[in-house]
mmCIF file of C-alpha atoms in Angstrom:
data_model
loop_
_atom_site.group_PDB
_atom_site.id
_atom_site.type_symbol
_atom_site.label_atom_id
_atom_site.label_comp_id
_atom_site.label_asym_id
_atom_site.label_seq_id
_atom_site.Cartn_x
_atom_site.Cartn_y
_atom_site.Cartn_z
ATOM 1 C CA MET A 74 11.525 -21.882 35.096
ATOM 2 C CA THR A 75 9.074 -19.516 33.199
ATOM 3 C CA ASP A 76 10.350 -16.296 35.030
ATOM 4 C CA ASN A 77 12.919 -15.762 32.154
ATOM 5 C CA LEU A 78 10.518 -15.996 29.341
ATOM 6 C CA ILE A 79 9.819 -12.755 27.360
ATOM 7 C CA PRO A 80 6.001 -12.071 26.693
ATOM 8 C CA VAL A 81 4.745 -12.357 23.177
ATOM 9 C CA GLU A 82 2.523 -9.603 22.114
ATOM 10 C CA ASN A 83 -0.570 -11.033 20.021
ATOM 11 C CA THR A 84 -1.474 -7.754 18.489
ATOM 12 C CA LEU A 85 -0.631 -5.853 15.408
ATOM 13 C CA SER A 86 1.659 -2.861 15.629
ATOM 14 C CA ALA A 87 -0.070 -0.027 17.063
ATOM 15 C CA ASN A 88 0.266 2.277 13.999
ATOM 16 C CA TYR A 89 -0.421 -0.189 11.244
ATOM 17 C CA ILE A 90 -1.787 0.587 7.867
ATOM 18 C CA GLN A 91 -2.591 -1.891 5.465
ATOM 19 C CA ARG A 92 -3.647 -1.892 1.818
ATOM 20 C CA THR A 93 -5.711 -4.542 0.254
ATOM 21 C CA TYR A 94 -4.573 -7.005 -2.341
ATOM 22 C CA ASN A 95 -7.221 -5.555 -4.714
ATOM 23 C CA ASP A 96 -5.697 -2.013 -4.038
ATOM 24 C CA PHE A 97 -2.410 -2.987 -5.078
ATOM 25 C CA GLN A 98 -3.482 -4.954 -8.122
ATOM 26 C CA GLN A 99 -5.573 -1.823 -9.120
ATOM 27 C CA TRP A 100 -2.260 0.216 -8.828
ATOM 28 C CA LEU A 101 -0.123 -2.338 -10.565
ATOM 29 C CA ARG A 102 -2.239 -2.043 -13.704
ATOM 30 C CA THR A 103 -1.920 1.554 -14.092
ATOM 31 C CA ALA A 104 1.532 2.312 -12.458
ATOM 32 C CA ILE A 105 4.111 3.795 -14.615
ATOM 33 C CA VAL A 106 8.023 3.042 -14.037
ATOM 34 C CA GLY A 107 8.918 4.927 -10.790
ATOM 35 C CA SER A 108 5.367 5.185 -9.283
ATOM 36 C CA GLN A 109 5.392 4.312 -5.671
ATOM 37 C CA PHE A 110 2.685 2.398 -3.544
ATOM 38 C CA LEU A 111 2.407 2.335 0.205
ATOM 39 C CA TYR A 112 1.260 -1.279 0.897
ATOM 40 C CA TYR A 113 1.963 -1.173 4.641
ATOM 41 C CA GLU A 114 3.076 0.816 7.651
ATOM 42 C CA GLY A 115 3.586 -1.289 10.945
ATOM 43 C CA PHE A 116 6.082 -4.062 11.507
ATOM 44 C CA LEU A 117 5.364 -6.453 8.796
ATOM 45 C CA ALA A 118 7.343 -9.559 9.934
ATOM 46 C CA LYS A 119 5.662 -9.363 13.278
ATOM 47 C CA ASP A 120 2.250 -8.344 12.143
ATOM 48 C CA SER A 121 2.121 -11.284 9.329
ATOM 49 C CA GLN A 122 2.625 -13.775 12.086
ATOM 50 C CA MET A 123 -0.026 -12.184 14.150
ATOM 51 C CA ALA A 124 -2.602 -11.730 11.327
ATOM 52 C CA SER A 125 -5.929 -13.517 12.038
ATOM 53 C CA ASN A 126 -6.782 -13.048 8.196
ATOM 54 C CA THR A 127 -4.800 -14.177 5.323
ATOM 55 C CA GLU A 128 -5.143 -10.914 3.315
ATOM 56 C CA LEU A 129 -1.759 -9.450 4.853
ATOM 57 C CA ILE A 130 0.105 -12.675 4.165
ATOM 58 C CA LYS A 131 -1.320 -12.658 0.724
ATOM 59 C CA LEU A 132 -0.153 -9.255 -0.114
ATOM 60 C CA ALA A 133 3.191 -9.787 1.259
ATOM 61 C CA ARG A 134 3.837 -12.982 -0.717
ATOM 62 C CA THR A 135 2.613 -11.336 -3.874
ATOM 63 C CA MET A 136 5.055 -8.263 -3.203
ATOM 64 C CA MET A 137 7.979 -10.970 -2.869
ATOM 65 C CA LYS A 138 7.066 -12.687 -5.995
ATOM 66 C CA LEU A 139 6.867 -9.546 -8.151
ATOM 67 C CA THR A 140 10.017 -8.537 -6.787
ATOM 68 C CA GLU A 141 11.653 -11.866 -7.936
ATOM 69 C CA LYS A 142 10.238 -11.175 -11.291
ATOM 70 C CA ARG A 143 11.424 -7.787 -11.398
ATOM 71 C CA VAL A 144 8.220 -6.018 -11.791
ATOM 72 C CA ILE A 145 8.577 -3.937 -8.572
ATOM 73 C CA THR A 146 11.330 -3.375 -5.936
ATOM 74 C CA LEU A 147 10.712 -2.955 -2.300
ATOM 75 C CA VAL A 148 11.979 -0.349 0.069
ATOM 76 C CA GLN A 149 11.249 0.376 3.593
ATOM 77 C CA GLN A 150 11.468 3.576 5.479
ATOM 78 C CA LYS A 151 11.939 3.380 9.398
ATOM 79 C CA LEU A 152 9.833 5.482 11.324
ATOM 80 C CA GLY A 153 10.535 4.285 14.861
ATOM 81 C CA THR A 154 10.901 1.097 16.991
ATOM 82 C CA GLU A 155 9.023 -1.602 14.956
ATOM 83 C CA ASN A 156 7.414 0.818 12.756
ATOM 84 C CA TYR A 157 8.278 1.019 8.949
ATOM 85 C CA LYS A 158 6.619 2.430 5.877
ATOM 86 C CA TYR A 159 6.787 -0.636 3.142
ATOM 87 C CA ILE A 160 6.718 0.843 -0.312
ATOM 88 C CA ALA A 161 6.533 -0.843 -3.642
ATOM 89 C CA ILE A 162 8.321 0.890 -6.783
ATOM 90 C CA LYS A 163 7.017 0.010 -10.183
ATOM 91 C CA LEU A 164 10.175 -0.908 -12.329
#
């Protein structure tokens, strides 16, 4: 029965870069319209599920809340398979 299961990796993307919540808050306080902040590189959807600490989840949720409030907009740049740059842009 288990021969058809796809193995799930329990590791973060190989090439991930993570900025901290505090890094983002410091940028946000001084950012002017159009400024960009690279807040993550990797595969955020998968990595946030595999993260052992809550820093990544906290940062991702903050980004979504500020997008809803139209403080920032979010863009992604595909670098490869399951590898993206995640960028916040100040509105």
